[in-house]
CSV table of C-alpha atoms and ligand atoms in Angstrom, one decimal:
chain,number,residue,atom,x,y,z
A,1,UNK,CA,0.0,0.0,0.0
A,2,UNK,CA,1.3,3.5,-0.8
A,3,UNK,CA,2.4,5.9,1.9
A,4,UNK,CA,-0.4,8.3,1.0
A,5,UNK,CA,-3.2,5.7,1.6
A,6,UNK,CA,-1.5,4.5,4.7
A,7,UNK,CA,-1.6,7.9,6.2
A,8,UNK,CA,-5.3,7.9,5.3
A,9,UNK,CA,-5.7,4.7,7.2
A,10,UNK,CA,-3.9,6.0,10.2
A,11,UNK,CA,-5.9,9.1,10.5
A,12,UNK,CA,-9.2,8.2,9.0
A,13,UNK,CA,-10.7,6.3,11.9
A,14,UNK,CA,-11.0,9.0,14.6
A,15,UNK,CA,-12.1,6.7,17.4
A,16,UNK,CA,-9.0,4.6,17.1
A,17,UNK,CA,-6.4,7.3,16.4
A,18,UNK,CA,-3.9,5.6,14.2
A,19,UNK,CA,-0.5,7.3,14.3
A,20,UNK,CA,2.8,7.4,12.4
A,21,UNK,CA,4.8,5.7,15.1
A,22,UNK,CA,2.6,2.6,14.9
A,23,UNK,CA,1.8,2.0,11.3
A,24,UNK,CA,-0.9,-0.4,10.4
A,25,UNK,CA,0.4,-3.4,8.7
A,26,UNK,CA,-2.2,-4.5,6.2
A,27,UNK,CA,-1.3,-7.4,4.0
A,28,UNK,CA,-4.0,-7.3,1.4
A,29,UNK,CA,-4.6,-8.7,-2.1
A,30,UNK,CA,-5.0,-6.0,-4.8
A,31,UNK,CA,-8.8,-6.3,-5.0
A,32,UNK,CA,-9.3,-5.9,-1.3
A,33,UNK,CA,-6.8,-3.0,-1.2
A,34,UNK,CA,-8.8,-1.2,-4.0
A,35,UNK,CA,-12.0,-1.7,-2.1
A,36,UNK,CA,-10.4,-0.4,1.1
A,37,UNK,CA,-9.0,2.7,-0.6
A,38,UNK,CA,-12.4,3.3,-2.3
A,39,UNK,CA,-14.0,3.2,1.1
A,40,UNK,CA,-11.4,5.6,2.6
A,41,UNK,CA,-12.0,8.2,-0.1
A,42,UNK,CA,-15.8,7.7,-0.3
A,43,UNK,CA,-18.0,10.7,0.4
A,44,UNK,CA,-19.9,9.0,3.2
A,45,UNK,CA,-16.7,7.8,4.9
A,46,UNK,CA,-17.4,9.8,8.1
A,47,UNK,CA,-20.9,8.2,8.4
A,48,UNK,CA,-19.4,4.8,7.7
A,49,UNK,CA,-16.7,5.2,10.3
A,50,UNK,CA,-19.3,6.3,12.9
A,51,UNK,CA,-21.3,3.2,12.2
A,52,UNK,CA,-18.1,1.1,12.4
A,53,UNK,CA,-17.2,2.6,15.8
A,54,UNK,CA,-20.8,2.2,17.1
A,55,UNK,CA,-20.7,-1.6,16.5
A,56,UNK,CA,-17.3,-1.7,18.2
A,57,UNK,CA,-15.5,-2.6,15.0
A,58,UNK,CA,-17.4,-5.9,14.7
A,59,UNK,CA,-16.1,-7.9,11.8
A,60,UNK,CA,-19.5,-9.2,10.6
A,61,UNK,CA,-22.3,-7.0,11.8
A,62,UNK,CA,-26.0,-7.8,11.3
A,63,UNK,CA,-27.9,-5.3,9.1
A,64,UNK,CA,-31.5,-4.5,10.0
A,65,UNK,CA,-34.2,-2.1,8.8
A,66,UNK,CA,-37.3,-1.2,10.8
A,67,UNK,CA,-38.3,1.0,13.6
A,68,UNK,CA,-39.3,0.8,17.3
A,69,UNK,CA,-41.0,3.0,19.8
A,70,UNK,CA,-40.5,2.9,23.6
A,71,UNK,CA,-43.4,3.7,25.8
A,72,UNK,CA,-43.7,4.4,29.5
A,73,UNK,CA,-45.9,1.6,30.9
A,74,UNK,CA,-47.3,3.7,33.6
A,75,UNK,CA,-48.3,6.8,31.6
A,76,UNK,CA,-48.5,5.3,28.1
A,77,UNK,CA,-46.3,8.2,27.0
A,78,UNK,CA,-43.9,7.8,24.0
A,79,UNK,CA,-40.4,8.0,25.6
A,80,UNK,CA,-38.2,7.3,22.6
A,81,UNK,CA,-38.6,6.6,18.9
A,82,UNK,CA,-35.9,5.0,16.8
A,83,UNK,CA,-35.7,3.8,13.2
A,84,UNK,CA,-33.1,2.6,10.8
A,85,UNK,CA,-33.9,5.6,8.6
A,86,UNK,CA,-32.4,7.8,11.4
A,87,UNK,CA,-29.1,6.0,11.0
A,88,UNK,CA,-26.3,7.7,8.9
A,89,UNK,CA,-26.4,4.9,6.3
A,90,UNK,CA,-30.1,4.3,6.5
A,91,UNK,CA,-29.6,0.8,7.9
A,92,UNK,CA,-29.1,-0.3,11.6
A,93,UNK,CA,-26.0,-2.2,12.1
A,94,UNK,CA,-25.7,-4.4,15.3
A,95,UNK,CA,-22.9,-6.5,16.5
A,96,UNK,CA,-22.7,-10.2,15.4
A,97,UNK,CA,-22.1,-11.2,19.0
A,98,UNK,CA,-20.0,-14.2,18.1
A,99,UNK,CA,-18.1,-15.7,21.1
A,100,UNK,CA,-15.3,-17.0,19.0
A,101,UNK,CA,-12.1,-15.0,18.6
A,102,UNK,CA,-11.5,-16.5,15.2
A,103,UNK,CA,-14.9,-15.3,14.0
A,104,UNK,CA,-15.0,-11.7,15.4
A,105,UNK,CA,-12.3,-10.4,17.6
A,106,UNK,CA,-14.3,-7.4,18.8
A,107,UNK,CA,-17.5,-9.4,19.8
A,108,UNK,CA,-15.4,-12.1,21.3
A,109,UNK,CA,-13.6,-9.6,23.5
A,110,UNK,CA,-16.9,-8.2,24.6
A,111,UNK,CA,-18.1,-11.7,25.4
A,112,UNK,CA,-14.9,-12.4,27.4
A,113,UNK,CA,-15.3,-9.2,29.3
A,114,UNK,CA,-18.9,-10.0,30.2
A,115,UNK,CA,-17.9,-13.5,31.2
A,116,UNK,CA,-15.1,-12.0,33.3
A,117,UNK,CA,-17.6,-9.8,35.1
A,118,UNK,CA,-20.1,-12.6,35.6
A,119,UNK,CA,-17.4,-15.0,36.9
A,120,UNK,CA,-15.9,-12.4,39.2
A,121,UNK,CA,-19.3,-11.3,40.6
A,122,UNK,CA,-19.9,-14.9,41.6
A,123,UNK,CA,-16.6,-15.0,43.4
A,124,UNK,CA,-16.3,-11.6,45.1
A,125,UNK,CA,-19.8,-10.1,44.7
A,126,UNK,CA,-20.8,-7.0,42.8
A,127,UNK,CA,-23.2,-6.5,39.8
A,128,UNK,CA,-26.2,-7.1,42.2
A,129,UNK,CA,-24.5,-10.1,43.8
A,130,UNK,CA,-24.0,-9.4,47.5
A,131,UNK,CA,-20.3,-9.2,48.7
A,132,UNK,CA,-21.0,-11.8,51.4
A,133,UNK,CA,-20.8,-14.4,48.6
A,134,UNK,CA,-17.1,-14.1,49.1
A,135,UNK,CA,-17.4,-15.8,52.4
A,136,UNK,CA,-18.8,-19.0,50.9
A,137,UNK,CA,-16.4,-21.8,50.2
A,138,UNK,CA,-15.2,-21.8,46.6
A,139,UNK,CA,-13.1,-24.3,44.7
A,140,UNK,CA,-11.5,-24.1,41.3
A,141,UNK,CA,-11.5,-27.5,39.7
A,142,UNK,CA,-10.0,-28.9,36.5
A,143,UNK,CA,-11.5,-32.1,35.3
A,144,UNK,CA,-9.6,-33.7,32.4
A,145,UNK,CA,-10.1,-36.6,30.0
A,146,UNK,CA,-8.2,-39.8,30.6
A,147,UNK,CA,-5.3,-40.9,28.5
A,148,UNK,CA,-6.1,-42.4,25.1
A,149,UNK,CA,-2.4,-43.1,24.3
A,150,UNK,CA,0.9,-41.4,25.0
A,151,UNK,CA,1.4,-38.0,23.4
A,152,UNK,CA,4.4,-35.7,23.1
A,153,UNK,CA,4.5,-33.0,25.7
A,154,UNK,CA,6.4,-30.4,27.6
A,155,UNK,CA,7.6,-31.5,31.0
A,156,UNK,CA,8.3,-29.4,34.1
A,157,UNK,CA,11.9,-28.1,34.6
A,158,UNK,CA,12.9,-28.8,31.0
A,159,UNK,CA,12.5,-32.6,31.4
A,160,UNK,CA,12.6,-35.0,28.6
A,161,UNK,CA,9.4,-36.0,26.8
A,162,UNK,CA,9.1,-39.7,27.4
A,163,UNK,CA,12.3,-41.1,28.7
A,164,UNK,CA,12.7,-44.9,29.0
A,165,UNK,CA,15.6,-47.0,30.2
A,166,UNK,CA,15.0,-49.3,27.2
A,167,UNK,CA,15.3,-46.5,24.6
A,168,UNK,CA,15.2,-48.9,21.7
A,169,UNK,CA,11.8,-50.3,22.6
A,170,UNK,CA,9.3,-50.2,19.7
A,171,UNK,CA,5.5,-50.7,19.5
A,172,UNK,CA,3.8,-53.2,17.3
A,173,UNK,CA,3.9,-50.6,14.5
A,174,UNK,CA,7.7,-50.5,14.7
A,175,UNK,CA,7.8,-47.0,16.2
A,176,UNK,CA,10.0,-46.0,19.2
A,177,UNK,CA,7.9,-45.8,22.4
A,178,UNK,CA,10.4,-43.4,24.0
A,179,UNK,CA,11.1,-39.8,23.2
A,180,UNK,CA,14.2,-38.2,24.6
A,181,UNK,CA,13.5,-34.7,23.2
A,182,UNK,CA,12.9,-31.6,25.4
A,183,UNK,CA,9.9,-30.0,23.6
A,184,UNK,CA,9.3,-26.2,23.7
A,185,UNK,CA,5.8,-24.8,24.1
A,186,UNK,CA,5.6,-24.0,20.4
A,187,UNK,CA,6.9,-27.3,19.2
A,188,UNK,CA,4.3,-28.7,16.7
A,189,UNK,CA,4.8,-32.2,17.9
A,190,UNK,CA,3.4,-31.3,21.3
A,191,UNK,CA,0.0,-32.9,21.7
A,192,UNK,CA,0.7,-35.4,18.9
A,193,UNK,CA,0.6,-39.1,19.6
A,194,UNK,CA,3.9,-41.0,20.0
A,195,UNK,CA,2.3,-43.6,17.7
A,196,UNK,CA,-0.9,-42.6,15.9
A,197,UNK,CA,-1.7,-46.3,15.2
A,198,UNK,CA,-1.6,-47.2,18.9
A,199,UNK,CA,-3.7,-44.2,19.8
A,200,UNK,CA,-7.3,-45.0,20.7
A,201,UNK,CA,-9.1,-42.4,18.5
A,202,UNK,CA,-12.5,-44.0,18.8
A,203,UNK,CA,-12.5,-44.0,22.6
A,204,UNK,CA,-11.5,-40.3,22.7
A,205,UNK,CA,-14.4,-39.4,20.3
A,206,UNK,CA,-16.8,-41.5,22.4
A,207,UNK,CA,-15.5,-40.0,25.7
A,208,UNK,CA,-15.9,-36.5,24.2
A,209,UNK,CA,-19.5,-37.4,23.1
A,210,UNK,CA,-20.4,-38.3,26.6
A,211,UNK,CA,-18.4,-35.6,28.4
A,212,UNK,CA,-21.5,-33.4,29.1
A,213,UNK,CA,-23.1,-36.5,30.7
A,214,UNK,CA,-20.0,-37.1,32.8
A,215,UNK,CA,-20.3,-33.5,34.0
A,216,UNK,CA,-24.0,-33.9,34.8
A,217,UNK,CA,-23.3,-37.1,36.8
A,218,UNK,CA,-20.5,-35.3,38.6
A,219,UNK,CA,-22.8,-32.6,39.9
A,220,UNK,CA,-25.3,-35.3,41.1
A,221,UNK,CA,-22.4,-37.3,42.7
A,222,UNK,CA,-21.1,-34.1,44.4
A,223,UNK,CA,-24.5,-33.4,45.9
A,224,UNK,CA,-24.6,-37.0,47.3
A,225,UNK,CA,-21.0,-36.8,48.7
A,226,UNK,CA,-21.8,-33.4,50.3
A,227,UNK,CA,-25.0,-34.6,51.8
A,228,UNK,CA,-23.2,-37.6,53.3
A,229,UNK,CA,-20.5,-35.3,54.7
A,230,UNK,CA,-23.2,-33.1,56.3
A,231,UNK,CA,-25.1,-36.1,57.7
A,232,UNK,CA,-28.2,-35.7,55.5
A,233,UNK,CA,-29.7,-37.1,52.3
A,234,UNK,CA,-29.4,-35.6,48.8
A,235,UNK,CA,-33.2,-34.9,48.9
A,236,UNK,CA,-32.8,-32.8,52.1
A,237,UNK,CA,-29.5,-31.2,51.2
A,238,UNK,CA,-31.3,-28.0,50.1
A,239,UNK,CA,-32.3,-27.3,53.7
A,240,UNK,CA,-28.6,-26.9,54.6
A,241,UNK,CA,-26.7,-26.0,51.5
A,242,UNK,CA,-26.8,-25.5,47.7
A,243,UNK,CA,-24.0,-25.8,45.1
A,244,UNK,CA,-23.5,-23.3,42.4
A,245,UNK,CA,-21.2,-23.7,39.3
A,246,UNK,CA,-19.6,-21.8,36.5
A,247,UNK,CA,-17.7,-23.9,34.0
A,248,UNK,CA,-15.8,-23.5,30.8
A,249,UNK,CA,-14.7,-26.2,28.4
A,250,UNK,CA,-11.3,-25.9,26.9
A,251,UNK,CA,-9.5,-28.0,24.2
A,252,UNK,CA,-6.2,-29.4,25.0
A,253,UNK,CA,-3.6,-29.8,22.3
A,254,UNK,CA,-4.5,-33.5,22.0
A,255,UNK,CA,-8.0,-32.5,21.1
A,256,UNK,CA,-9.7,-33.5,24.3
A,257,UNK,CA,-11.8,-31.1,26.3
A,258,UNK,CA,-11.0,-30.0,29.9
A,259,UNK,CA,-13.6,-28.7,32.2
A,260,UNK,CA,-12.5,-25.7,34.3
A,261,UNK,CA,-15.1,-25.2,36.9
A,262,UNK,CA,-15.8,-23.0,39.9
A,263,UNK,CA,-17.8,-24.8,42.6
A,264,UNK,CA,-19.3,-22.6,45.3
A,265,UNK,CA,-21.1,-23.8,48.4
A,266,UNK,CA,-24.0,-21.5,49.4
A,267,UNK,CA,-26.3,-21.9,52.4
A,268,UNK,CA,-29.9,-23.1,52.0
A,269,UNK,CA,-31.7,-21.7,49.0
A,270,UNK,CA,-33.6,-18.5,49.7
A,271,UNK,CA,-35.5,-16.4,47.3
A,272,UNK,CA,-32.5,-14.0,47.1
A,273,UNK,CA,-30.0,-16.9,46.9
A,274,UNK,CA,-26.4,-16.5,48.0
A,275,UNK,CA,-27.0,-17.3,51.7
A,276,UNK,CA,-24.0,-17.9,53.9
A,277,UNK,CA,-22.7,-21.4,53.8
A,278,UNK,CA,-22.9,-24.1,56.4
A,279,UNK,CA,-20.0,-23.7,58.8
A,280,UNK,CA,-19.0,-27.4,58.7
A,281,UNK,CA,-17.6,-27.1,55.2
A,282,UNK,CA,-14.4,-25.1,54.5
A,283,UNK,CA,-13.0,-24.5,51.1
A,284,UNK,CA,-10.4,-27.1,51.7
A,285,UNK,CA,-13.0,-29.7,52.7
A,286,UNK,CA,-15.1,-28.7,49.6
A,287,UNK,CA,-12.0,-29.2,47.4
A,288,UNK,CA,-11.6,-32.7,48.8
A,289,UNK,CA,-15.3,-33.5,48.2
A,290,UNK,CA,-15.1,-32.2,44.7
A,291,UNK,CA,-12.1,-34.5,44.0
A,292,UNK,CA,-13.9,-37.4,45.6
A,293,UNK,CA,-16.9,-36.9,43.4
A,294,UNK,CA,-14.9,-36.4,40.2
A,295,UNK,CA,-13.0,-39.6,40.9
A,296,UNK,CA,-16.1,-41.6,41.5
A,297,UNK,CA,-18.1,-40.7,38.4
A,298,UNK,CA,-18.6,-43.4,35.7
A,299,UNK,CA,-20.7,-43.4,32.6
A,300,UNK,CA,-21.3,-46.6,30.6
A,301,UNK,CA,-21.3,-45.6,26.9
A,302,UNK,CA,-23.1,-48.0,24.6
A,303,UNK,CA,-21.2,-49.4,21.6
A,304,UNK,CA,-21.3,-47.1,18.6
A,305,UNK,CA,-22.0,-50.0,16.1
A,306,UNK,CA,-22.1,-53.8,16.1
A,307,UNK,CA,-18.3,-54.3,16.3
A,308,UNK,CA,-17.7,-51.6,18.9
A,309,UNK,CA,-17.3,-52.4,22.6
A,310,UNK,CA,-19.3,-50.7,25.4
A,311,UNK,CA,-17.0,-48.4,27.4
A,312,UNK,CA,-16.9,-47.4,31.0
A,313,UNK,CA,-16.0,-43.7,30.9
A,314,UNK,CA,-14.4,-41.6,33.7
A,315,UNK,CA,-12.5,-38.4,34.2
A,316,UNK,CA,-8.7,-38.5,33.9
A,317,UNK,CA,-6.5,-39.1,37.0
A,318,UNK,CA,-5.2,-35.5,36.8
A,319,UNK,CA,-8.1,-33.9,38.7
A,320,UNK,CA,-7.0,-30.7,40.2
A,321,UNK,CA,-9.1,-28.9,42.9
A,322,UNK,CA,-8.0,-25.9,44.9
A,323,UNK,CA,-9.6,-23.3,47.1
A,324,UNK,CA,-10.0,-19.7,45.7
A,325,UNK,CA,-9.0,-17.0,48.0
A,326,UNK,CA,-10.9,-13.7,48.1
A,327,UNK,CA,-9.9,-10.6,49.9
A,328,UNK,CA,-12.4,-11.7,52.6
A,329,UNK,CA,-10.9,-15.1,53.0
A,330,UNK,CA,-7.5,-16.1,54.1
A,331,UNK,CA,-7.6,-19.9,54.2
A,332,UNK,CA,-4.9,-22.0,52.5
A,333,UNK,CA,-2.7,-19.2,51.3
A,334,UNK,CA,-0.2,-21.5,49.5
A,335,UNK,CA,-2.5,-23.2,47.0
A,336,UNK,CA,-5.1,-20.7,46.3
A,337,UNK,CA,-6.0,-18.4,43.5
A,338,UNK,CA,-7.3,-14.8,43.4
A,339,UNK,CA,-10.7,-13.9,41.9
A,340,UNK,CA,-9.1,-12.0,39.1
A,341,UNK,CA,-6.8,-14.9,38.2
A,342,UNK,CA,-9.8,-17.3,38.1
A,343,UNK,CA,-12.2,-15.0,36.3
A,344,UNK,CA,-9.5,-14.0,33.7
A,345,UNK,CA,-8.6,-17.6,33.1
A,346,UNK,CA,-12.2,-18.8,32.5
A,347,UNK,CA,-13.1,-15.7,30.4
A,348,UNK,CA,-10.1,-16.4,28.2
A,349,UNK,CA,-11.1,-20.0,27.5
A,350,UNK,CA,-14.7,-19.1,26.9
A,351,UNK,CA,-13.8,-17.5,23.6
A,352,UNK,CA,-11.7,-20.4,22.3
A,353,UNK,CA,-12.6,-23.3,20.1
A,354,UNK,CA,-10.8,-26.0,18.2
A,355,UNK,CA,-10.4,-23.5,15.4
A,356,UNK,CA,-8.1,-21.4,17.6
A,357,UNK,CA,-5.6,-24.1,18.5
A,358,UNK,CA,-2.5,-23.8,16.3
A,359,UNK,CA,-2.6,-27.5,15.9
A,360,UNK,CA,-5.9,-27.3,14.1
A,361,UNK,CA,-4.3,-28.6,11.0
A,362,UNK,CA,-2.3,-31.3,12.8
A,363,UNK,CA,-2.6,-34.8,11.5
A,364,UNK,CA,-3.9,-35.8,15.0
A,365,UNK,CA,-6.9,-33.4,15.0
A,366,UNK,CA,-7.7,-34.3,11.4
A,367,UNK,CA,-7.7,-37.9,12.3
A,368,UNK,CA,-9.9,-37.3,15.3
A,369,UNK,CA,-12.4,-35.5,13.1
A,370,UNK,CA,-12.2,-38.3,10.5
A,371,UNK,CA,-12.8,-40.9,13.3
A,372,UNK,CA,-15.9,-39.0,14.5
A,373,UNK,CA,-17.3,-39.0,10.9
A,374,UNK,CA,-16.5,-42.7,10.4
A,375,UNK,CA,-18.1,-43.6,13.7
A,376,UNK,CA,-21.2,-41.5,12.9
A,377,UNK,CA,-21.4,-43.2,9.5
A,378,UNK,CA,-21.4,-46.6,11.1
A,379,UNK,CA,-23.6,-45.7,14.1
A,380,UNK,CA,-26.8,-47.7,14.2
A,381,UNK,CA,-29.6,-45.2,13.6
A,382,UNK,CA,-31.7,-46.8,16.3
A,383,UNK,CA,-30.8,-49.5,18.8
A,384,UNK,CA,-33.2,-52.3,20.1
A,385,UNK,CA,-34.8,-49.8,22.5
A,386,UNK,CA,-35.5,-47.3,19.8
A,387,UNK,CA,-32.8,-44.9,21.0
A,388,UNK,CA,-30.2,-43.3,18.7
A,389,UNK,CA,-27.5,-42.3,21.2
A,390,UNK,CA,-25.0,-41.5,18.4
A,391,UNK,CA,-27.6,-40.2,15.9
A,392,UNK,CA,-26.2,-36.6,15.9
A,393,UNK,CA,-22.5,-37.5,16.2
A,394,UNK,CA,-21.8,-36.5,12.5
A,395,UNK,CA,-23.0,-33.0,13.2
A,396,UNK,CA,-20.4,-32.6,15.9
A,397,UNK,CA,-17.4,-34.1,14.1
A,398,UNK,CA,-15.9,-30.7,13.6
A,399,UNK,CA,-15.9,-30.2,17.4
A,400,UNK,CA,-14.3,-33.7,17.7
A,401,UNK,CA,-17.4,-35.1,19.2
A,402,UNK,CA,-18.0,-32.4,21.9
A,403,UNK,CA,-21.6,-31.3,21.9
A,404,UNK,CA,-21.7,-29.4,25.1
A,405,UNK,CA,-21.8,-25.6,25.7
A,406,UNK,CA,-18.4,-24.0,26.1
A,407,UNK,CA,-19.4,-21.8,29.0
A,408,UNK,CA,-22.2,-22.6,31.4
A,409,UNK,CA,-23.3,-21.7,34.9
A,410,UNK,CA,-26.0,-22.6,37.4
A,411,UNK,CA,-28.8,-20.2,37.7
A,412,UNK,CA,-27.8,-18.7,41.0
A,413,UNK,CA,-24.1,-18.5,40.4
A,414,UNK,CA,-24.1,-14.9,39.5
A,415,UNK,CA,-25.7,-12.3,37.2
A,416,UNK,CA,-26.4,-13.6,33.6
A,417,UNK,CA,-24.8,-12.6,30.3
A,418,UNK,CA,-28.3,-11.4,29.3
A,419,UNK,CA,-28.5,-9.0,32.2
A,420,UNK,CA,-25.0,-7.6,31.4
A,421,UNK,CA,-26.0,-7.2,27.7
A,422,UNK,CA,-29.3,-5.5,28.6
A,423,UNK,CA,-27.5,-3.3,31.1
A,424,UNK,CA,-25.1,-2.2,28.3
A,425,UNK,CA,-28.0,-1.4,25.9
A,426,UNK,CA,-29.7,0.6,28.6
A,427,UNK,CA,-26.5,2.4,29.4
A,428,UNK,CA,-26.0,3.2,25.7
A,429,UNK,CA,-29.6,4.5,25.4
A,430,UNK,CA,-28.9,6.7,28.4
A,431,UNK,CA,-25.7,8.0,27.0
A,432,UNK,CA,-27.4,8.8,23.7
A,433,UNK,CA,-30.3,10.6,25.6
A,434,UNK,CA,-27.8,12.5,27.7
A,435,UNK,CA,-25.8,13.5,24.7
A,436,UNK,CA,-28.9,14.8,23.0
A,437,UNK,CA,-29.9,16.7,26.1
A,438,UNK,CA,-26.4,17.9,26.7
A,439,UNK,CA,-26.4,16.6,30.3
A,440,UNK,CA,-23.8,14.4,32.1
A,441,UNK,CA,-24.7,11.1,33.9
A,442,UNK,CA,-22.6,9.1,36.3
A,443,UNK,CA,-23.3,5.5,35.1
A,444,UNK,CA,-21.7,4.0,38.2
A,445,UNK,CA,-24.6,5.4,40.3
A,446,UNK,CA,-27.0,3.6,38.0
A,447,UNK,CA,-25.5,0.1,38.0
A,448,UNK,CA,-28.2,-1.6,40.0
A,449,UNK,CA,-30.9,0.0,37.9
A,450,UNK,CA,-29.2,-1.0,34.7
A,451,UNK,CA,-28.9,-4.6,35.9
A,452,UNK,CA,-32.4,-4.8,37.2
A,453,UNK,CA,-34.6,-7.6,35.9
A,454,UNK,CA,-37.1,-7.0,33.2
A,455,UNK,CA,-39.8,-7.3,35.9
A,456,UNK,CA,-38.9,-3.9,37.1
A,457,UNK,CA,-39.0,-2.5,33.6
A,458,UNK,CA,-41.1,0.7,33.4
A,459,UNK,CA,-40.9,0.9,29.6
A,460,UNK,CA,-42.0,-1.3,26.8
A,461,UNK,CA,-40.5,-1.4,23.3
A,462,UNK,CA,-42.7,-2.0,20.4
A,463,UNK,CA,-41.0,-2.5,17.1
A,464,UNK,CA,-40.9,-4.2,13.8
A,465,UNK,CA,-37.5,-5.2,12.2
A,466,UNK,CA,-36.4,-7.0,9.1
A,467,UNK,CA,-33.0,-8.8,8.7
A,468,UNK,CA,-31.4,-7.6,5.5
A,469,UNK,CA,-28.1,-9.3,5.7
A,470,UNK,CA,-24.8,-9.7,7.6
A,471,UNK,CA,-21.3,-8.4,7.1
A,472,UNK,CA,-19.7,-5.3,5.6
A,473,UNK,CA,-20.2,-4.5,1.9
A,474,UNK,CA,-16.9,-6.1,0.8
A,475,UNK,CA,-13.5,-7.4,1.9
A,476,UNK,CA,-12.0,-4.0,2.0
A,477,UNK,CA,-14.5,-2.7,4.6
A,478,UNK,CA,-14.1,-5.9,6.6
A,479,UNK,CA,-10.3,-5.5,6.5
A,480,UNK,CA,-10.7,-1.9,7.9
A,481,UNK,CA,-13.0,-3.2,10.6
A,482,UNK,CA,-10.6,-5.9,11.6
A,483,UNK,CA,-7.6,-3.6,11.7
A,484,UNK,CA,-9.6,-1.0,13.7
A,485,UNK,CA,-10.6,-3.7,16.2
A,486,UNK,CA,-7.0,-4.8,16.6
A,487,UNK,CA,-5.9,-1.2,17.2
A,488,UNK,CA,-8.8,-0.5,19.6
A,489,UNK,CA,-7.7,-3.5,21.6
A,490,UNK,CA,-4.1,-2.2,21.9
A,491,UNK,CA,-5.4,1.1,23.1
A,492,UNK,CA,-7.7,-0.5,25.5
A,493,UNK,CA,-4.9,-2.6,27.0
A,494,UNK,CA,-2.7,0.5,27.4
A,495,UNK,CA,-5.5,2.4,29.0
A,496,UNK,CA,-6.1,-0.5,31.4
A,497,UNK,CA,-2.5,-0.5,32.2
A,498,UNK,CA,-2.6,3.2,33.0
A,499,UNK,CA,-5.5,3.0,35.3
A,500,UNK,CA,-5.4,-0.4,36.8
A,501,UNK,CA,-8.2,-1.4,39.1
A,502,UNK,CA,-10.6,1.4,38.0
A,503,UNK,CA,-13.9,0.4,36.5
A,504,UNK,CA,-14.7,3.7,34.9
A,505,UNK,CA,-16.0,3.3,31.4
A,506,UNK,CA,-16.9,-0.4,31.9
A,507,UNK,CA,-20.4,0.2,30.5
A,508,UNK,CA,-19.3,2.3,27.6
A,509,UNK,CA,-18.1,-0.5,25.4
B,1,LIG,ZN1,-18.9,-9.2,15.8
B,2,LIG,ZN1,8.3,-36.2,22.5
B,3,LIG,ZN1,2.1,-48.2,17.5
């Protein structure tokens, strides 16, 4: 790209403030570059860049036409009226809202930020969750898949991959079973099987298929184990305690999902929830009960087809459970995590998918996907009882058999993503109203109101909207949006560095 157009790119998007010291490196094909330049020099560029900034530089916005009117439910008065015709380009653009970073970086970051707030509120309170929740025992648990065959890996303290005294030992396929290498983190062999022919691909796909059921049984088992510990029955456990969860699924390099979960013990369920927990259970005790339950869970998976064995599935042996420390809690200072660490960790994984792992194109992941397709192709459509337990496996081959949600939480864990999204919309409407009226508002004062349930809503929105399409007009516009999103992220990170710990502007995204 010529210097003249680069300067245009740097300066043309006011919200992002490109500058000379940090040039944008756009590696574009000639067609895309022409489209981009045409957009930069277009007459309605200012309108377009305002639209772009309003959707937060979303890479694939939804386009809608229509109008809506907001009425006060008490007086019937028209409070606000809005239509796509009022928009600079005559069309309403809204964010695609995709969770995945490989689909839309901007929306994925917003999703991660909301997930962070949601997770953090469940740990330390805030966002309408009382701060006393921080006194309830909380455990961070990682539940893994078992081994389906040795894979290359990094070892602690620069250890060798798979040392054996008998270094010349070979498997039935003639491959060495030892590996004396010291693999780095970015070594492409990490996560690949030592022998792909020895590796049990079918069992991994079947395990992954039933992983959501393993998790469900884990929660049931944990209730039973906890009830036993408290000297009651699972049916009466609710009189003493309730368990709340937030969990995220993450792919390991070997293509198996991990569950990272927060398990919180609350007191008896009340309409408000979040009651203080039973004194008898500390976070350390809860960590032990979680490990006990995870170790005990078994699911018997039926054969996929006539030649396939039934399998008894379990979590892997590397179950890790540790208490989370909040500012209000000081137990187990050695093995505990801070709320920010945990929330940041879970939020990061919530935006990932198999598509994000660099090993996406590895022979191993391709073979897992192929195995899932083969198994799906051979799966009996219905068994003798009329069930088709693997009927949908083919649909989930691209996720290597995992059909669960990537991020889930129990109802009373914290606020919901929906509440956070509605709050942001309400905040944006208020900002727009205040801008029109020329007044200032302190959004922090309004947090509880913004997060209030719809039940408290005093207005009703009546509208009619039509979907006209998704995405920007062409690759050049998309390239600008993606570049702007990347630059906006850099600036946001710098700003966060400068005013660490402050929450000003949290609702303005
Ligand atoms: Zn988006
Ligand atoms: Zn190795
Ligand atoms: Zn082998």
